[in-house]
CSV table of C-alpha atoms in Angstrom, one decimal:
chain,number,residue,atom,x,y,z
A,28,UNK,CA,28.0,16.6,47.4
A,29,UNK,CA,28.3,19.4,50.2
A,30,UNK,CA,24.3,21.0,51.1
A,31,UNK,CA,26.7,24.8,49.7
A,32,UNK,CA,27.2,23.8,46.1
A,33,UNK,CA,24.7,26.4,43.5
A,34,UNK,CA,22.8,23.4,41.4
A,35,UNK,CA,22.7,24.4,38.2
A,36,UNK,CA,19.6,23.2,35.7
A,37,UNK,CA,16.4,21.6,37.2
A,38,UNK,CA,16.5,20.6,40.5
A,39,UNK,CA,14.2,17.5,42.0
A,40,UNK,CA,13.3,18.5,45.9
A,41,UNK,CA,13.3,15.3,48.7
A,42,UNK,CA,9.1,17.6,47.9
A,43,UNK,CA,9.4,15.6,44.0
A,44,UNK,CA,10.7,12.6,44.4
A,45,UNK,CA,9.6,10.7,47.4
A,46,UNK,CA,13.5,9.1,48.9
A,47,UNK,CA,13.3,6.0,51.3
A,48,UNK,CA,17.4,5.6,52.4
A,49,UNK,CA,17.0,2.3,54.3
A,50,UNK,CA,18.2,-1.7,54.1
A,51,UNK,CA,14.7,-2.7,52.8
A,52,UNK,CA,15.3,-0.2,49.7
A,53,UNK,CA,18.8,-0.4,48.6
A,54,UNK,CA,20.6,-2.7,46.7
A,55,UNK,CA,24.0,-3.2,46.2
A,56,UNK,CA,24.8,-4.5,42.6
A,57,UNK,CA,28.5,-5.6,41.3
A,58,UNK,CA,29.5,-3.5,38.0
A,59,UNK,CA,31.1,-5.6,35.1
A,60,UNK,CA,34.4,-3.0,36.1
A,61,UNK,CA,33.9,-4.9,39.2
A,62,UNK,CA,33.4,-1.8,41.6
A,63,UNK,CA,30.3,-2.5,43.9
A,64,UNK,CA,27.2,0.1,44.0
A,65,UNK,CA,24.7,1.3,46.1
A,66,UNK,CA,21.2,1.4,45.0
A,67,UNK,CA,18.1,3.2,46.4
A,68,UNK,CA,14.6,3.4,45.5
A,69,UNK,CA,13.4,6.4,44.4
A,70,UNK,CA,10.0,7.5,43.3
A,71,UNK,CA,9.2,9.5,40.4
A,72,UNK,CA,5.6,11.2,40.7
A,73,UNK,CA,3.9,11.2,37.6
A,74,UNK,CA,4.0,14.2,36.9
A,75,UNK,CA,8.1,14.6,36.6
A,76,UNK,CA,8.1,11.1,34.8
A,77,UNK,CA,8.0,12.2,31.3
A,78,UNK,CA,11.7,15.2,32.6
A,79,UNK,CA,13.2,13.6,35.0
A,80,UNK,CA,13.9,10.6,33.1
A,81,UNK,CA,16.0,10.2,30.2
A,82,UNK,CA,16.5,7.6,27.8
A,83,UNK,CA,19.9,7.0,26.4
A,84,UNK,CA,18.6,3.7,23.5
A,85,UNK,CA,22.8,2.1,23.0
A,86,UNK,CA,23.2,2.0,26.7
A,87,UNK,CA,19.3,0.2,27.3
A,88,UNK,CA,18.9,-1.3,24.3
A,89,UNK,CA,15.0,-1.0,23.6
A,90,UNK,CA,14.2,0.9,20.2
A,91,UNK,CA,12.6,3.6,22.6
A,92,UNK,CA,9.9,4.1,18.1
A,93,UNK,CA,8.8,1.4,19.1
A,94,UNK,CA,7.1,1.4,22.1
A,95,UNK,CA,4.0,2.4,20.9
A,96,UNK,CA,0.8,2.0,23.0
A,97,UNK,CA,-0.3,-1.0,21.3
A,98,UNK,CA,2.6,-3.0,22.0
A,99,UNK,CA,2.8,-2.0,25.8
A,100,UNK,CA,-1.0,-2.6,26.7
A,101,UNK,CA,0.6,-5.4,28.5
A,102,UNK,CA,2.5,-2.7,31.1
A,103,UNK,CA,-1.1,-0.2,31.0
A,104,UNK,CA,-3.0,-2.9,31.7
A,105,UNK,CA,-1.6,-3.1,35.2
A,106,UNK,CA,0.6,0.1,35.8
A,107,UNK,CA,-1.7,2.1,37.7
A,108,UNK,CA,-2.8,-0.6,39.6
A,109,UNK,CA,0.8,-1.9,40.5
A,110,UNK,CA,4.4,-1.7,39.5
A,111,UNK,CA,5.9,-5.5,40.0
A,112,UNK,CA,9.4,-4.6,39.4
A,113,UNK,CA,11.0,-1.0,39.9
A,114,UNK,CA,13.0,0.1,36.9
A,115,UNK,CA,16.9,0.5,37.3
A,116,UNK,CA,18.2,4.0,36.3
A,117,UNK,CA,21.6,5.9,37.0
A,118,UNK,CA,21.5,10.0,38.3
A,119,UNK,CA,23.6,12.6,35.7
A,120,UNK,CA,22.4,16.5,35.4
A,121,UNK,CA,19.9,16.3,37.9
A,122,UNK,CA,18.1,13.8,36.0
A,123,UNK,CA,17.8,9.7,36.2
A,124,UNK,CA,18.7,8.2,32.7
A,125,UNK,CA,16.7,4.9,33.2
A,126,UNK,CA,18.8,1.5,32.1
A,127,UNK,CA,16.5,-0.8,32.9
A,128,UNK,CA,12.4,-0.7,32.5
A,129,UNK,CA,12.5,1.3,29.4
A,130,UNK,CA,9.1,0.0,28.7
A,131,UNK,CA,8.3,0.4,32.2
A,132,UNK,CA,9.0,4.3,31.7
A,133,UNK,CA,6.9,4.6,28.6
A,134,UNK,CA,3.5,2.9,30.2
A,135,UNK,CA,4.1,5.1,33.4
A,136,UNK,CA,4.4,8.1,30.4
A,137,UNK,CA,1.0,7.4,28.8
A,138,UNK,CA,-1.2,6.2,32.2
A,139,UNK,CA,0.6,9.0,34.0
A,140,UNK,CA,1.4,7.2,36.7
A,141,UNK,CA,4.0,7.6,39.0
A,142,UNK,CA,7.4,4.7,38.8
A,143,UNK,CA,9.2,3.0,40.7
A,144,UNK,CA,13.2,3.2,40.5
A,145,UNK,CA,16.3,2.1,42.3
A,146,UNK,CA,18.1,4.8,41.1
A,147,UNK,CA,22.4,5.3,42.0
A,148,UNK,CA,23.4,8.4,42.9
A,149,UNK,CA,27.8,7.5,41.7
A,150,UNK,CA,28.5,8.3,37.8
A,151,UNK,CA,29.2,5.1,36.0
A,152,UNK,CA,30.5,4.7,32.8
A,153,UNK,CA,29.1,3.9,29.4
A,154,UNK,CA,30.6,0.4,29.4
A,155,UNK,CA,29.5,-0.7,33.1
A,156,UNK,CA,26.1,0.6,32.1
A,157,UNK,CA,25.6,-1.0,29.1
A,158,UNK,CA,27.3,-4.1,30.6
A,159,UNK,CA,24.3,-3.5,33.5
A,160,UNK,CA,21.4,-2.9,31.8
A,161,UNK,CA,21.9,-6.0,29.2
A,162,UNK,CA,22.6,-8.5,33.1
A,163,UNK,CA,19.6,-7.2,34.5
A,164,UNK,CA,16.9,-7.3,31.8
A,165,UNK,CA,14.0,-8.4,33.5
A,166,UNK,CA,11.3,-7.3,30.2
A,167,UNK,CA,10.6,-8.6,27.2
A,168,UNK,CA,13.4,-10.4,25.9
A,169,UNK,CA,15.2,-7.3,23.1
A,170,UNK,CA,14.4,-8.5,19.2
A,171,UNK,CA,16.5,-9.4,16.5
A,172,UNK,CA,16.4,-4.4,16.1
A,173,UNK,CA,17.0,-4.2,19.6
A,174,UNK,CA,19.5,-6.2,19.5
A,175,UNK,CA,21.0,-4.6,16.0
A,176,UNK,CA,20.8,-1.3,17.3
A,177,UNK,CA,23.2,-1.4,20.2
A,178,UNK,CA,25.6,-3.7,17.3
A,179,UNK,CA,25.3,-0.7,15.0
A,180,UNK,CA,26.7,2.0,17.9
A,181,UNK,CA,30.0,-0.8,18.3
A,182,UNK,CA,30.5,-1.2,14.9
A,183,UNK,CA,29.8,2.9,14.2
A,184,UNK,CA,32.8,3.5,16.6
A,185,UNK,CA,35.0,1.5,14.7
A,186,UNK,CA,34.8,-2.5,14.9
A,187,UNK,CA,34.6,-5.7,12.8
A,188,UNK,CA,31.6,-8.0,12.3
A,189,UNK,CA,33.7,-10.3,13.7
A,190,UNK,CA,35.0,-8.1,16.6
A,191,UNK,CA,31.3,-7.6,17.6
A,192,UNK,CA,30.5,-11.2,17.5
A,193,UNK,CA,33.5,-12.0,20.0
A,194,UNK,CA,33.0,-9.1,22.3
A,195,UNK,CA,29.3,-9.5,22.8
A,196,UNK,CA,29.0,-13.9,22.7
A,197,UNK,CA,27.4,-14.5,18.6
A,198,UNK,CA,27.5,-15.3,15.7
A,199,UNK,CA,28.7,-13.5,12.6
A,200,UNK,CA,25.2,-14.5,11.2
A,201,UNK,CA,23.4,-13.5,14.4
A,202,UNK,CA,25.8,-9.9,13.5
A,203,UNK,CA,25.1,-9.9,10.6
A,204,UNK,CA,21.3,-10.7,10.4
A,205,UNK,CA,21.1,-8.2,13.3
A,206,UNK,CA,22.9,-5.3,11.8
A,207,UNK,CA,19.8,-6.4,8.8
A,208,UNK,CA,17.5,-5.7,10.6
A,209,UNK,CA,18.9,-2.7,12.0
A,210,UNK,CA,19.1,-0.9,8.6
A,211,UNK,CA,16.0,-1.2,7.8
A,212,UNK,CA,14.8,2.8,8.7
A,213,UNK,CA,12.2,4.1,11.5
A,214,UNK,CA,9.4,5.3,8.7
A,215,UNK,CA,9.2,1.8,7.4
A,216,UNK,CA,8.7,0.8,11.1
A,217,UNK,CA,6.5,3.4,12.2
A,218,UNK,CA,3.7,1.6,10.3
A,219,UNK,CA,3.3,-1.8,12.2
A,220,UNK,CA,1.8,-1.6,16.1
A,221,UNK,CA,3.6,-4.0,17.1
A,222,UNK,CA,7.4,-3.8,15.9
A,223,UNK,CA,8.0,-7.1,18.8
A,224,UNK,CA,5.5,-9.1,16.9
A,225,UNK,CA,8.0,-8.9,14.1
A,226,UNK,CA,10.7,-11.6,12.8
A,227,UNK,CA,14.6,-11.9,11.0
A,228,UNK,CA,12.3,-12.9,8.2
A,229,UNK,CA,10.1,-9.9,8.2
A,230,UNK,CA,13.1,-7.6,8.8
A,231,UNK,CA,15.1,-9.1,6.1
A,232,UNK,CA,11.4,-8.3,3.2
A,233,UNK,CA,11.4,-4.8,4.7
A,234,UNK,CA,15.0,-4.3,4.0
A,235,UNK,CA,14.5,-5.9,0.4
A,236,UNK,CA,11.9,-3.5,-0.6
A,237,UNK,CA,12.8,-0.7,1.1
A,238,UNK,CA,16.1,-0.9,-1.8
A,239,UNK,CA,14.1,-1.7,-4.1
A,240,UNK,CA,12.1,1.5,-3.3
A,241,UNK,CA,15.1,3.5,-3.3
A,242,UNK,CA,16.6,1.5,-5.9
A,243,UNK,CA,13.5,3.5,-8.3
A,244,UNK,CA,13.9,6.7,-6.8
A,245,UNK,CA,11.1,7.0,-5.2
A,246,UNK,CA,10.9,7.2,-0.3
A,247,UNK,CA,9.6,5.4,2.0
A,248,UNK,CA,7.6,8.3,2.8
A,249,UNK,CA,6.0,9.1,-0.7
A,250,UNK,CA,5.2,5.1,-0.7
A,251,UNK,CA,2.8,5.2,2.9
A,252,UNK,CA,1.6,8.0,1.6
A,253,UNK,CA,0.4,5.6,-1.4
A,254,UNK,CA,-0.8,2.7,0.9
A,255,UNK,CA,-2.1,5.4,3.8
A,256,UNK,CA,-5.5,3.9,3.1
A,257,UNK,CA,-4.7,0.1,3.1
A,258,UNK,CA,-2.4,0.4,5.8
A,259,UNK,CA,-5.0,2.5,8.1
A,260,UNK,CA,-8.3,-0.4,7.3
A,261,UNK,CA,-6.0,-3.3,8.6
A,262,UNK,CA,-4.2,-1.4,11.4
A,263,UNK,CA,-8.0,-0.6,12.4
A,264,UNK,CA,-9.4,-4.8,12.1
A,265,UNK,CA,-10.5,-5.3,15.3
A,266,UNK,CA,-10.8,-9.2,15.0
A,267,UNK,CA,-7.7,-9.7,14.1
A,268,UNK,CA,-5.0,-10.5,16.1
A,269,UNK,CA,-1.6,-8.7,16.1
A,270,UNK,CA,0.9,-11.1,14.2
A,271,UNK,CA,-2.2,-11.0,11.3
A,272,UNK,CA,-2.1,-7.3,11.2
A,273,UNK,CA,2.1,-8.0,11.2
A,274,UNK,CA,1.3,-10.0,8.1
A,275,UNK,CA,-0.7,-8.4,6.2
A,276,UNK,CA,1.4,-5.6,6.4
A,277,UNK,CA,5.0,-7.0,5.7
A,278,UNK,CA,3.2,-7.9,2.1
A,279,UNK,CA,1.6,-4.6,1.7
A,280,UNK,CA,4.7,-3.5,1.6
A,281,UNK,CA,6.6,-6.4,-0.2
A,282,UNK,CA,4.2,-6.3,-3.3
A,283,UNK,CA,4.0,-2.4,-3.7
A,284,UNK,CA,8.0,-2.8,-3.8
A,285,UNK,CA,7.5,-5.8,-6.5
A,286,UNK,CA,5.4,-3.4,-8.6
A,287,UNK,CA,7.8,-0.5,-8.7
A,288,UNK,CA,9.7,-2.9,-11.0
A,289,UNK,CA,7.7,-3.7,-13.7
A,290,UNK,CA,7.0,-2.1,-16.5
A,291,UNK,CA,5.0,1.1,-16.1
A,292,UNK,CA,1.1,0.9,-17.2
A,293,UNK,CA,-2.0,2.9,-16.2
A,294,UNK,CA,-2.4,3.3,-13.0
A,295,UNK,CA,-5.4,2.8,-10.2
A,296,UNK,CA,-7.1,6.0,-9.5
A,297,UNK,CA,-9.1,6.1,-6.7
A,298,UNK,CA,-11.8,8.5,-4.9
A,299,UNK,CA,-12.5,9.2,-1.9
A,300,UNK,CA,-16.5,9.4,-2.5
A,301,UNK,CA,-17.5,10.7,1.4
A,302,UNK,CA,-15.5,11.6,4.2
A,303,UNK,CA,-16.5,9.4,7.0
A,304,UNK,CA,-15.2,9.7,11.0
A,305,UNK,CA,-14.7,6.0,11.9
A,306,UNK,CA,-12.0,5.2,9.7
A,307,UNK,CA,-12.7,1.6,9.2
A,308,UNK,CA,-16.1,3.1,6.6
A,309,UNK,CA,-15.1,4.6,3.3
A,310,UNK,CA,-17.1,5.2,-0.2
A,311,UNK,CA,-14.1,5.1,-3.4
A,312,UNK,CA,-14.3,4.9,-7.0
A,313,UNK,CA,-11.0,2.8,-8.6
A,314,UNK,CA,-10.8,3.6,-12.4
A,315,UNK,CA,-8.0,1.6,-14.4
A,316,UNK,CA,-8.2,3.2,-17.9
A,317,UNK,CA,-12.2,2.0,-19.2
A,318,UNK,CA,-12.8,0.1,-16.8
A,319,UNK,CA,-13.8,1.1,-12.7
A,320,UNK,CA,-15.7,-0.2,-9.9
A,321,UNK,CA,-17.5,1.5,-6.7
A,322,UNK,CA,-16.2,-0.2,-2.9
A,323,UNK,CA,-18.3,0.5,0.2
A,324,UNK,CA,-17.5,-1.1,4.0
A,325,UNK,CA,-19.4,-1.0,7.3
A,326,UNK,CA,-22.5,1.3,5.3
A,327,UNK,CA,-26.1,0.5,6.7
A,328,UNK,CA,-28.6,-2.2,4.6
A,329,UNK,CA,-30.9,0.4,4.7
A,330,UNK,CA,-29.0,2.5,2.5
A,331,UNK,CA,-26.9,-0.5,0.2
A,332,UNK,CA,-30.1,-1.5,-0.7
A,333,UNK,CA,-30.6,2.1,-1.6
A,334,UNK,CA,-27.7,2.3,-3.8
A,335,UNK,CA,-28.7,-0.7,-5.7
A,336,UNK,CA,-31.9,0.2,-6.9
A,337,UNK,CA,-30.2,3.3,-7.9
A,338,UNK,CA,-27.5,2.2,-9.5
A,339,UNK,CA,-30.4,0.0,-11.4
A,340,UNK,CA,-32.1,2.5,-12.1
A,341,UNK,CA,-29.6,4.1,-14.0
A,342,UNK,CA,-28.7,1.2,-15.7
A,343,UNK,CA,-31.9,0.8,-16.8
A,344,UNK,CA,-31.9,4.8,-17.7
A,345,UNK,CA,-28.9,4.9,-20.5
A,346,UNK,CA,-28.5,1.0,-21.7
A,347,UNK,CA,-32.9,-0.2,-21.8
A,348,UNK,CA,-33.7,0.2,-25.6
């Protein structure tokens, strides 16, 4: 590129990127088209990672909405100290598109730390970029939904499921399962702290639950609002393992969607009696018809004793003959 050419848009200068160009810090990759491309090691400063790099999900293959702080704990624990493998990227419009390493990128943004990337200046085609990203995957294996999101892009381009299966060397059954997992809305999945824990059977259950929700004229957003207290209580169980939290959330959606098909009876009305800063603590009353109950969680023993005494006194006042 000519040095006299005026650059349009944001420019990353040598002071912004530590660009090390020597044989020890470069690598040659062979693309699916057969051409060989040189990648050079670049260090992106912490303050530039979010704005100076980006990810195209259809190319990278990783579901970016699933990169929650909980799902990145294995990387954020070590990244501030050292990055074991560089991400792989291509420079486009003065920014770096991350082909492989979007989890490392997301973790670097969370930790506000630098990110090392092997970058090529060559203009890669979408097919070359997508195939390269698939060939050099170094992070966690893509889950069934992430496979489905990648296949969905192929389906939207006009390919049939049979053609997708042949081009991706997958069985038609796996293509069907992956596309079904991709059909579950991001809104429903947003309540799961670690989406990688979800299995195909979980996605199948959520897909069916979402279909029932829509069939009854409800929206996922409305259901999540109705279940907010239960969802928060499950997510904040400190001693629960990630898969246990996932199982309870899936069961919650299955139960709620199933209840929508039942004949409408009297609904349970939940009234909060006190607002706590700690989401795991609550004091509430539940009413359904002539039946009601009070529920408390994580209250001091002294307060429990006082509540017991108060209830006993009120009962004696009104029921003692």
